[in-house]
mmCIF file of C-alpha atoms in Angstrom:
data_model
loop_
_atom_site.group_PDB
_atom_site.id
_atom_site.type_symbol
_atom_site.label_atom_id
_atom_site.label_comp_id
_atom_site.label_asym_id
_atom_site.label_seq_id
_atom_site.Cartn_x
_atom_site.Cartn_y
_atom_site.Cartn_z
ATOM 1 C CA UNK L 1 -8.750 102.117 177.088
ATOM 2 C CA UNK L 2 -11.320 101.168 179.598
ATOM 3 C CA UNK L 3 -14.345 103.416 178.486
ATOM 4 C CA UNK L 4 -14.166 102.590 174.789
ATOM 5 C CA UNK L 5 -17.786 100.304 175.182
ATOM 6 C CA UNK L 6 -18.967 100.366 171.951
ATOM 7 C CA UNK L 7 -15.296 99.009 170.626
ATOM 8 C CA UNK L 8 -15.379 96.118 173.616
ATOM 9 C CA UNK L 9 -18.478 94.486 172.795
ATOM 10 C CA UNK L 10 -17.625 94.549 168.925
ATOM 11 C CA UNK L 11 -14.518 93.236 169.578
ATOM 12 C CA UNK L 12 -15.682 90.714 172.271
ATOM 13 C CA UNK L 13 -18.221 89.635 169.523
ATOM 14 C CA UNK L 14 -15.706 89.602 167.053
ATOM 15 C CA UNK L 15 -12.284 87.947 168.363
ATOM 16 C CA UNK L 16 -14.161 84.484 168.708
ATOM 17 C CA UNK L 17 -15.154 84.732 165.238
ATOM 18 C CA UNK L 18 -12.111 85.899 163.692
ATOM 19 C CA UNK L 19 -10.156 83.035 165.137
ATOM 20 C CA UNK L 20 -12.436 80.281 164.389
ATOM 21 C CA UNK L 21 -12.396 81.623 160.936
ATOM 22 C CA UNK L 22 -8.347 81.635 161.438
ATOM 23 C CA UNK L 23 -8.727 77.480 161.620
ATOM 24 C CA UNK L 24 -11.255 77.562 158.931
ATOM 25 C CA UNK L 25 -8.580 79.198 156.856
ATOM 26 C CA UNK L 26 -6.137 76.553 157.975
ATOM 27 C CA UNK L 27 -7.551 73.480 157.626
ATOM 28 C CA UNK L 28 -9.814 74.026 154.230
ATOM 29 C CA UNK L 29 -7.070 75.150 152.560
ATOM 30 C CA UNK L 30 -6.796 71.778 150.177
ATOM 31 C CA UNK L 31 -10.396 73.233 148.934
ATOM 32 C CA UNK L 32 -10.258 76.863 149.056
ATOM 33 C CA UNK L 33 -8.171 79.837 149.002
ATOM 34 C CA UNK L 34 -5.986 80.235 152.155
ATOM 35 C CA UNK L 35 -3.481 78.155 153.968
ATOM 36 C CA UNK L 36 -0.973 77.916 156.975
ATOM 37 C CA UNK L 37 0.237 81.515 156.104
ATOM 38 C CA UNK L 38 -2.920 83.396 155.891
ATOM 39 C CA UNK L 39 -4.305 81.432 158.704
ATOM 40 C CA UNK L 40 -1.509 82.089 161.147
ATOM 41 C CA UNK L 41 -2.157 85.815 160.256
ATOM 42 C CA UNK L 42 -5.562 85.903 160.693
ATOM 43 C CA UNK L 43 -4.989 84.146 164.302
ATOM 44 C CA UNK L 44 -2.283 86.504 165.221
ATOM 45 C CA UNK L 45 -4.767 89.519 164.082
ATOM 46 C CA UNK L 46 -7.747 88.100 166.025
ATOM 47 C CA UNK L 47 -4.995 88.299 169.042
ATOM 48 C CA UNK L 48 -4.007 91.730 168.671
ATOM 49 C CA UNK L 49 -7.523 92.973 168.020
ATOM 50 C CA UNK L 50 -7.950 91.705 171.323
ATOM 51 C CA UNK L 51 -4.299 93.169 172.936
ATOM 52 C CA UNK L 52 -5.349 96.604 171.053
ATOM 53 C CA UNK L 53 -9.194 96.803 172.896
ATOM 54 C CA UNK L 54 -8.312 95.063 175.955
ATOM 55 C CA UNK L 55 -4.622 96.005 177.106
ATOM 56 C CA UNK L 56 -1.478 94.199 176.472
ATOM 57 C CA UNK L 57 -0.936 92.678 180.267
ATOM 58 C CA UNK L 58 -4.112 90.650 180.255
ATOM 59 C CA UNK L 59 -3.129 89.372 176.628
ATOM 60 C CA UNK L 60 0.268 88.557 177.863
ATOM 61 C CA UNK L 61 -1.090 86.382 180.683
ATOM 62 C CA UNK L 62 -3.813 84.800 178.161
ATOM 63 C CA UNK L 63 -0.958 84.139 175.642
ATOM 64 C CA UNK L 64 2.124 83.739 176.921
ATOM 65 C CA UNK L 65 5.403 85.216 175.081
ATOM 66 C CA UNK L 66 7.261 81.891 176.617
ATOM 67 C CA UNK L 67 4.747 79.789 175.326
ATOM 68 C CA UNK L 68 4.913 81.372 171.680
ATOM 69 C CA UNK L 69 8.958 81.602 171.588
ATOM 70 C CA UNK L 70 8.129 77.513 171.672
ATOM 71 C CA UNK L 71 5.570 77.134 169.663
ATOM 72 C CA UNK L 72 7.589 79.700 166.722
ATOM 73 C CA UNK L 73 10.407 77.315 167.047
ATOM 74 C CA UNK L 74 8.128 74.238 167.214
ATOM 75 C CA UNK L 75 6.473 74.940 163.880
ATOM 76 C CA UNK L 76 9.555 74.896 161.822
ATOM 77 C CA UNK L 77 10.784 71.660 163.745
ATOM 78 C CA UNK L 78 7.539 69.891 162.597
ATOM 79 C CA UNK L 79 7.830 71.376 159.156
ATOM 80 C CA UNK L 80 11.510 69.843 159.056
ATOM 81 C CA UNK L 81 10.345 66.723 161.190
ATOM 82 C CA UNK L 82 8.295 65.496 158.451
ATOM 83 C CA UNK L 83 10.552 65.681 155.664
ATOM 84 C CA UNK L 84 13.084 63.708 158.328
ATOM 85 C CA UNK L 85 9.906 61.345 158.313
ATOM 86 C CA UNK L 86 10.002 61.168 154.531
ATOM 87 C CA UNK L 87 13.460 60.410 154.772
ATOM 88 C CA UNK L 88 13.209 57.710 157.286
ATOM 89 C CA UNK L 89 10.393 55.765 155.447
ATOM 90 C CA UNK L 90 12.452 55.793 152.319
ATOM 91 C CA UNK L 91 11.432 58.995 150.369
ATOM 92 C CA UNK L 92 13.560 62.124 149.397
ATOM 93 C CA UNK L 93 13.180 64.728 151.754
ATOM 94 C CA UNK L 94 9.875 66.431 151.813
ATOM 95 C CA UNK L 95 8.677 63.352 149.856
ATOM 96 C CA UNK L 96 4.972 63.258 151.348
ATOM 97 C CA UNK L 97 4.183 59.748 149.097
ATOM 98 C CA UNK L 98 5.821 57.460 151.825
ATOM 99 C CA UNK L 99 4.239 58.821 154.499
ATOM 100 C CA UNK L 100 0.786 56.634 153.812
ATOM 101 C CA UNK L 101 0.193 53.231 152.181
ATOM 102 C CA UNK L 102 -1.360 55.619 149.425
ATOM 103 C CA UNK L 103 0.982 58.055 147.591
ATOM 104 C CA UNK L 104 -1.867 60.623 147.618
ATOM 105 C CA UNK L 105 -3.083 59.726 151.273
ATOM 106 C CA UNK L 106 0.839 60.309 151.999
ATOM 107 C CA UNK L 107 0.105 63.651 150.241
ATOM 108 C CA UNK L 108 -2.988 64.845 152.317
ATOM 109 C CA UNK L 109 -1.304 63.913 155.390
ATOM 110 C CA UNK L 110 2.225 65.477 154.623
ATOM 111 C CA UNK L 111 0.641 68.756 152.874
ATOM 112 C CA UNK L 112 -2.098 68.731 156.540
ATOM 113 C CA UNK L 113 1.290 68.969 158.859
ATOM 114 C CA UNK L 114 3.450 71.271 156.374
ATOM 115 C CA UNK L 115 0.477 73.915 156.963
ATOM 116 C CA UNK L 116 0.026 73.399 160.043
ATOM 117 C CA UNK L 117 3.769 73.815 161.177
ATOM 118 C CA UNK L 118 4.010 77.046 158.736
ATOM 119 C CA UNK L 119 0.150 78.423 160.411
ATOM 120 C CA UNK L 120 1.754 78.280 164.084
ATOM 121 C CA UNK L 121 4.941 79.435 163.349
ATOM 122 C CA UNK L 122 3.331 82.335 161.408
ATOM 123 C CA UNK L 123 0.933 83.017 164.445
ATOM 124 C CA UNK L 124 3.105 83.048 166.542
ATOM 125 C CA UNK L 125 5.939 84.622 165.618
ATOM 126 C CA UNK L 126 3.429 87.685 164.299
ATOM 127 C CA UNK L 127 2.521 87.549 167.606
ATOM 128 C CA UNK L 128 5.789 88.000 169.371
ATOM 129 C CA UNK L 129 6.743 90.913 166.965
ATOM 130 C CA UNK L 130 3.593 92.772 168.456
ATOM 131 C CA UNK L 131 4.648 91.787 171.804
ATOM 132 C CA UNK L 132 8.328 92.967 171.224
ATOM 133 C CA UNK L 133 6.835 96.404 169.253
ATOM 134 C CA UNK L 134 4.209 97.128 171.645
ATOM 135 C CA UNK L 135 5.193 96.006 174.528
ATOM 136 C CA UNK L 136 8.405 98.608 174.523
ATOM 137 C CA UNK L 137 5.630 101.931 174.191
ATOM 138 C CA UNK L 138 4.676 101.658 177.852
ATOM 139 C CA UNK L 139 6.641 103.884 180.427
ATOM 140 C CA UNK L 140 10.133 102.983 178.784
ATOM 141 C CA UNK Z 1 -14.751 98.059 127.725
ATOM 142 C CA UNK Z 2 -15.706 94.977 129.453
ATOM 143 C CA UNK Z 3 -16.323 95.180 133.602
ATOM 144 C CA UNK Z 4 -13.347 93.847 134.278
ATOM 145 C CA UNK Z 5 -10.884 96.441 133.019
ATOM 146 C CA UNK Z 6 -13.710 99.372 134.422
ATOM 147 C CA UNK Z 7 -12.824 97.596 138.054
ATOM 148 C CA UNK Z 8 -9.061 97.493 136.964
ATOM 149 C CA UNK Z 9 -8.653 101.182 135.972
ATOM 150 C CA UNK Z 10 -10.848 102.272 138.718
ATOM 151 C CA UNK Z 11 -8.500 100.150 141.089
ATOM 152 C CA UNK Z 12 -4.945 101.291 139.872
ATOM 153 C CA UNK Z 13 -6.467 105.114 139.487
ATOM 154 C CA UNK Z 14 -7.277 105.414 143.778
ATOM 155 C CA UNK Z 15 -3.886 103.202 144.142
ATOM 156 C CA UNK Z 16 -1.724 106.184 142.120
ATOM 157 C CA UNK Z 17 -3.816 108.666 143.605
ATOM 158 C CA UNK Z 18 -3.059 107.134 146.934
ATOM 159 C CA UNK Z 19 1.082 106.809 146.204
ATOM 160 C CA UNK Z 20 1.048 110.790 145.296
ATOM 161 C CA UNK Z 21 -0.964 111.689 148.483
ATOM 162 C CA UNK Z 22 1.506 109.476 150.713
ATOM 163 C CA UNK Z 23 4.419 110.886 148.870
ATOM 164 C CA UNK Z 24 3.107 114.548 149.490
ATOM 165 C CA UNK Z 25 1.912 114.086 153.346
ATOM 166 C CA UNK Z 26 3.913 114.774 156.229
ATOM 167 C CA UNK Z 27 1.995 112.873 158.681
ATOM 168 C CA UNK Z 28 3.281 109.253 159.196
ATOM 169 C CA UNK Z 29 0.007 107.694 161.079
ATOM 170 C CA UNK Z 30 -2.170 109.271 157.943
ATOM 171 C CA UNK Z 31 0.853 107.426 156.058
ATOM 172 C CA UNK Z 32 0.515 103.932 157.706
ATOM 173 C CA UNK Z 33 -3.497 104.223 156.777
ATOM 174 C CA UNK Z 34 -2.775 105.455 153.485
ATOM 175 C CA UNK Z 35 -0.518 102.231 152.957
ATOM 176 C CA UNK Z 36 -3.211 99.872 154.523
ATOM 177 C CA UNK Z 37 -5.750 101.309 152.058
ATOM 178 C CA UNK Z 38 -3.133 100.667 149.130
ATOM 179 C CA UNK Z 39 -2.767 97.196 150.366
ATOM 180 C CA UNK Z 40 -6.504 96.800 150.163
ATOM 181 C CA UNK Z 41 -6.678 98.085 146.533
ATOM 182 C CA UNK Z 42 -3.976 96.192 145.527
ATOM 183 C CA UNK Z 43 -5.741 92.686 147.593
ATOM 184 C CA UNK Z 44 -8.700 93.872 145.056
ATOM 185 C CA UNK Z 45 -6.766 93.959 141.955
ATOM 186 C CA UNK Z 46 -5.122 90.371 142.727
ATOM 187 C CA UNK Z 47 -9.010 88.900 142.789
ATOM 188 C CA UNK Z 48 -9.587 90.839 139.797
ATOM 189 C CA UNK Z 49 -6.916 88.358 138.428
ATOM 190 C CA UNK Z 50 -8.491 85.841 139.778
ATOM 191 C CA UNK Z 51 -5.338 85.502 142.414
ATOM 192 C CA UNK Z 52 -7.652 84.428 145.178
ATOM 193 C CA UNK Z 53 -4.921 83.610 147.138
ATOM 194 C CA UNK Z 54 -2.456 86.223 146.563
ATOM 195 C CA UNK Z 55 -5.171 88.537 147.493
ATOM 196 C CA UNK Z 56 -6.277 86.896 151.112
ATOM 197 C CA UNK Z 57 -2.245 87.088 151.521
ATOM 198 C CA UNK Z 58 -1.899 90.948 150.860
ATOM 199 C CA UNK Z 59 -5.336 91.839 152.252
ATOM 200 C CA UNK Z 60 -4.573 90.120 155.667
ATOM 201 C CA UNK Z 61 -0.386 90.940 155.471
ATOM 202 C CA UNK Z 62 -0.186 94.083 153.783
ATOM 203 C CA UNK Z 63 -3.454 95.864 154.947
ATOM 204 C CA UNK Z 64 -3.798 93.738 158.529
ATOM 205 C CA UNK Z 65 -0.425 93.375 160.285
ATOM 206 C CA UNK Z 66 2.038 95.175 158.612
ATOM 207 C CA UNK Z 67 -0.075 98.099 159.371
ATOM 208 C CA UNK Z 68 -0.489 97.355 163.471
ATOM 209 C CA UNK Z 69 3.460 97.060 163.222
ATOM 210 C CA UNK Z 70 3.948 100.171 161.074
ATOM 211 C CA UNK Z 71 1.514 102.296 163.949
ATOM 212 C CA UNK Z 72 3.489 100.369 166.604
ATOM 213 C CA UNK Z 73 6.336 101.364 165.258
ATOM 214 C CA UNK Z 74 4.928 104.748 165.242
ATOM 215 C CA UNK Z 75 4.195 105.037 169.184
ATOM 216 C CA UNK Z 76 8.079 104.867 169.739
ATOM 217 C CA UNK Z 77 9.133 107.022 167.064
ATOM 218 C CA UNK Z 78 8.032 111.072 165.504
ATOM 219 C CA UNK Z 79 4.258 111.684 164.740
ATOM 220 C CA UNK Z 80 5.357 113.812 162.227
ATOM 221 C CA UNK Z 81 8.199 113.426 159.199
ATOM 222 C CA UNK Z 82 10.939 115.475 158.867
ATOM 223 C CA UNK Z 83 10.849 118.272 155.963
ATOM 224 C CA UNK Z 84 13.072 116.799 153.407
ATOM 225 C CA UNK Z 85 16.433 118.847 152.882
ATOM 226 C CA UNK Z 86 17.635 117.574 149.287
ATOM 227 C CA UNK Z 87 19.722 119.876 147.685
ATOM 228 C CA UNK Z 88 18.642 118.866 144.419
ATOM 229 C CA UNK Z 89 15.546 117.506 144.021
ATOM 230 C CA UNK Z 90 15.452 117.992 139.930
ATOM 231 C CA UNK Z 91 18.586 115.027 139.904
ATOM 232 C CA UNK Z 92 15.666 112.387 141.798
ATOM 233 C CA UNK Z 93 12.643 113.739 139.608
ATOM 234 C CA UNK Z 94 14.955 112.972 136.624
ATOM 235 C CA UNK Z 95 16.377 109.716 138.093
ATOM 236 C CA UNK Z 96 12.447 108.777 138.676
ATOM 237 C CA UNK Z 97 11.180 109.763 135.349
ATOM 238 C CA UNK Z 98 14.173 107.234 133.689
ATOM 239 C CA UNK Z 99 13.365 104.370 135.915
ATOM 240 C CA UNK Z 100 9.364 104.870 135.441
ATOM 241 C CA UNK Z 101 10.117 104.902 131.450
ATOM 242 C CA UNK Z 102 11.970 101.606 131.573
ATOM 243 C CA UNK Z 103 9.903 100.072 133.331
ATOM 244 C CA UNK Z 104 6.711 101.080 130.861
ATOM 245 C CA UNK Z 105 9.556 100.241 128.073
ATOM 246 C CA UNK Z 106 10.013 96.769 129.402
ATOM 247 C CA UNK Z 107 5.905 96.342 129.785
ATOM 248 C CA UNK Z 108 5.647 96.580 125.702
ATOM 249 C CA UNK Z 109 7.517 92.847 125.427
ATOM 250 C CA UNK Z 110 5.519 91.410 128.196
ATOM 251 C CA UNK Z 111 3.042 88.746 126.988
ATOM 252 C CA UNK Z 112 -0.404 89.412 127.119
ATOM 253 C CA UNK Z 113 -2.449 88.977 130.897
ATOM 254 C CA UNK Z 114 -3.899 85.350 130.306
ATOM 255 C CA UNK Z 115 -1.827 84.856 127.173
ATOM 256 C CA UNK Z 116 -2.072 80.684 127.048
ATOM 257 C CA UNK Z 117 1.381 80.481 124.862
ATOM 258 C CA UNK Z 118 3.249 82.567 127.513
ATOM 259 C CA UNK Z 119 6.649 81.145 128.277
ATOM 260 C CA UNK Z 120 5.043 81.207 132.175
ATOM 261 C CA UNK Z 121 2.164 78.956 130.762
ATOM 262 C CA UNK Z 122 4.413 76.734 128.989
ATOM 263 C CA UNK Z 123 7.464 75.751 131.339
ATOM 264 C CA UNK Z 124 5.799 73.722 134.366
ATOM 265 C CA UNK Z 125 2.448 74.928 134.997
ATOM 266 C CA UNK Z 126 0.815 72.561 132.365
ATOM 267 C CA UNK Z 127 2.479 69.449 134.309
ATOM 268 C CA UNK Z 128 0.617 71.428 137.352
ATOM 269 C CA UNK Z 129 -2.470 71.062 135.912
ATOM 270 C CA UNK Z 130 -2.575 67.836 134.436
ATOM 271 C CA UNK Z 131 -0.974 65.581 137.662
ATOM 272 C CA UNK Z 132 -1.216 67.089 140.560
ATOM 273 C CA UNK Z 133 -5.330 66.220 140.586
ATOM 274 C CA UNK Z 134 -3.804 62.388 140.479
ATOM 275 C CA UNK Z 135 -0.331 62.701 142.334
ATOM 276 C CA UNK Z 136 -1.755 65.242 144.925
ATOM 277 C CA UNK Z 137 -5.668 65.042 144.946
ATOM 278 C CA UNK Z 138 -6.482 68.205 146.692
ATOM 279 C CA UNK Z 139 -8.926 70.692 144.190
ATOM 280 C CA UNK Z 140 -6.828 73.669 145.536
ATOM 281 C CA UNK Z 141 -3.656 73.679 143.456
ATOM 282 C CA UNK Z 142 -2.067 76.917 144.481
ATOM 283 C CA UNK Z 143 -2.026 74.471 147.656
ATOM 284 C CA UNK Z 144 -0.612 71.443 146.000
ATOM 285 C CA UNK Z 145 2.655 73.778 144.568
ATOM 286 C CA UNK Z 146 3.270 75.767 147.748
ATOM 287 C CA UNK Z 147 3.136 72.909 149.845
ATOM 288 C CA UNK Z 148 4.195 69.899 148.035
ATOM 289 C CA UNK Z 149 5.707 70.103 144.225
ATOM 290 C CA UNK Z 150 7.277 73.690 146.260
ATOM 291 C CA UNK Z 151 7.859 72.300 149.820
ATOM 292 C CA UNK Z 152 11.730 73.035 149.939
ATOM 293 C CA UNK Z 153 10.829 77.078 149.289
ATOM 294 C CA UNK Z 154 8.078 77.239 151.835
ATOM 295 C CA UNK Z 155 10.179 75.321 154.686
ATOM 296 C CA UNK Z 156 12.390 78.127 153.500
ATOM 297 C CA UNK Z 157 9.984 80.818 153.386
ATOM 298 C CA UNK Z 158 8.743 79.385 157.176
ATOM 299 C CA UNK Z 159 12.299 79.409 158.422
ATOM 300 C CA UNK Z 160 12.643 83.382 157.005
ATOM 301 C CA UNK Z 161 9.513 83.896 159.158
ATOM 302 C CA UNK Z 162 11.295 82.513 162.627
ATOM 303 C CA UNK Z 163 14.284 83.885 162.081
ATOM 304 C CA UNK Z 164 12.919 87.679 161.979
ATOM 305 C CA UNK Z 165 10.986 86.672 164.876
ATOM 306 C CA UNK Z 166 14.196 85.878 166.450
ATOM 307 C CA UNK Z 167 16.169 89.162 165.049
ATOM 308 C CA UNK Z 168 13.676 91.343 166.267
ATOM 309 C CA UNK Z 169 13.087 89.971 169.768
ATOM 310 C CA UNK Z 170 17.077 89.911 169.991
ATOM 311 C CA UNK Z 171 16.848 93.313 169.022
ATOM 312 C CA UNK Z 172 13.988 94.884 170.887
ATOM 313 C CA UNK Z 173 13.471 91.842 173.928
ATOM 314 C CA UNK Z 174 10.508 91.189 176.051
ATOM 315 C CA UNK Z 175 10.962 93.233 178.706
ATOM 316 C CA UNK Z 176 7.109 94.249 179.657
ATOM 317 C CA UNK Z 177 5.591 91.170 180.574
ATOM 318 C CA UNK Z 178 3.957 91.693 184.207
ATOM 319 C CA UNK Z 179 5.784 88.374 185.862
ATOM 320 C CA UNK Z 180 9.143 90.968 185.853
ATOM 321 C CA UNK Z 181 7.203 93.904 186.218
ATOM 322 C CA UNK Z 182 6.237 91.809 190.223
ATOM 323 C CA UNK Z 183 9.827 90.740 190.226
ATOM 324 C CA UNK Z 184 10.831 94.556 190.170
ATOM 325 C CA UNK Z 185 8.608 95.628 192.585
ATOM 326 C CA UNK Z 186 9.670 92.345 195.025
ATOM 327 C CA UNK Z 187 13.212 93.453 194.695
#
């Protein structure tokens, strides 16, 4: 896919973009449609748009399938970690009210690291199915 | 006819028109686009609803990724499906046709779309409304349920998530990555 210029420079214009709009996703959705699922989609798309144009070795090296076997696992332990949190400070599990002095600070924080967790678990587990699925097409 | 249901049928007419030409192809990459452009139509009828959330899901799910997989997928498998060699293929029109007209049967007790004294509107949804602006604070409440009043289903749904990543990777493995592509050639 070397020759393809037209679809490199769109896509080198476009990757940065789609990711940052990836966090955006993430981290505005208290105010707006979208969340840790949608963003860790839209992140794992921006990634593959770039594995697609650009060649699956080079991605590899860029993102690492090591890295994102920890980082799939990682999410869910942080999901899990803070309702072990919730526990600890006195809550029921998942309890996000004891996490702050305010119930509804405790809520902002709790529902902030929930997405988050879900986003790169999402991302990166999206990811690693592309890297299992495409990864298998080349000379095998 | 207000705009809204103009948009509606207009929607649902390109998505059945869309299910009979993906039935009726042969060709399984026109297939995989055909089902992205479903997704799409059917991300358009969710904001229609005013599902602005259920929409960005299946517009970035159903018409993004599930479509790279399906067309990875496709470079391991046939380009082309297999002509179909059912013996009798009046027994799954019939079997169709009863489904399809229980379904439409069922559709005729369904509340009204929007209808405020829906059993849907009445159970917790009202509590929803009313707290979660003072227990939660966050204006996004789809946000508020999923991730707080909901948390045990999405640490759930999350945990689904990592454990196909795990099925398919112990399934398919990692086998391309250039580090043991240099280890091959070193041995």
């Amino acid at each position: 896919m070397l020759h393809h210029t037209v679809l490199r420079v769109v896509a080198k214009l476009l990757v940065p973009v789609i990711l940052l709009f990836a966090f955006y996703v993430q981290f505005h959705g208290d105010y707006s449609p979208g969340g840790g699922f949608q963003a860790g989609v839209i992140f794992a798309a921006g990634i593959i748009l770039y594995a697609l144009i650009f060649g699956l070795d080079d991605t590899m090296q860029a993102v690492p399938p090591g890295v994102l076997k920890i980082l799939s696992a990682s999410g869910v332990l942080l999901y899990a970690g803070v309702g072990i949190e919730t526990l600890l400070l006195g809550g029921n599990y998942l309890d996000y009210d004891f996490l702050a002095h305010e119930p509804t600070h405790g809520q902002h924080l709790g529902i902030f690291l929930v997405e988050l967790g879900v986003g790169v678990t999402v991302a990166s587990t999206m990811l690693l199915l592309y890297y299992a699925f495409a990864g298998r097409e080349q000379g095998q | 006819m207000n705009l809204d249901s103009v948009i509606d049928i207009l929607l649902l007419a390109f998505m059945a028109v869309i299910a009979i030409a993906i039935v009726r192809i042969r060709d399984l990459f026109g297939i995989a686009m055909l089902f992205s452009i479903f997704s799409l139509l059917s991300a358009g009828v969710f904001t229609v609803m005013d599902a602005a959330d259920v929409a960005f899901t299946e517009a970035a799910v159903g018409a993004g990724i599930s479509t790279i997989l399906m067309l990875a997928t496709l470079t391991r498998t046939a380009r082309k499906e297999k002509p179909s060699n059912s013996k009798n293929p009046a027994v799954a029109l019939i079997v169709v046709f009863v489904t399809g007209a229980l379904l439409v049967f069922g559709t005729s007790d369904l509340p009204r779309f929007g209808d405020p004294q829906a059993p849907v509107h009445q159970h917790v949804a009202p509590r929803y409304i009313e707290e979660s602006p003072k227990e939660i604070g966050i204006p996004n409440m789809v946000t508020s349920v999923l991730a707080s009043y909901r948390g045990y289903d999405t640490l759930g749904e999350t945990t689904v998530i990592f454990t196909a990543g795990i099925a398919v990777m112990a399934l398919l493995g990692m086998r391309r990555s250039r580090r043991r592509e240099d280890d091959e050639e070193i041995d």
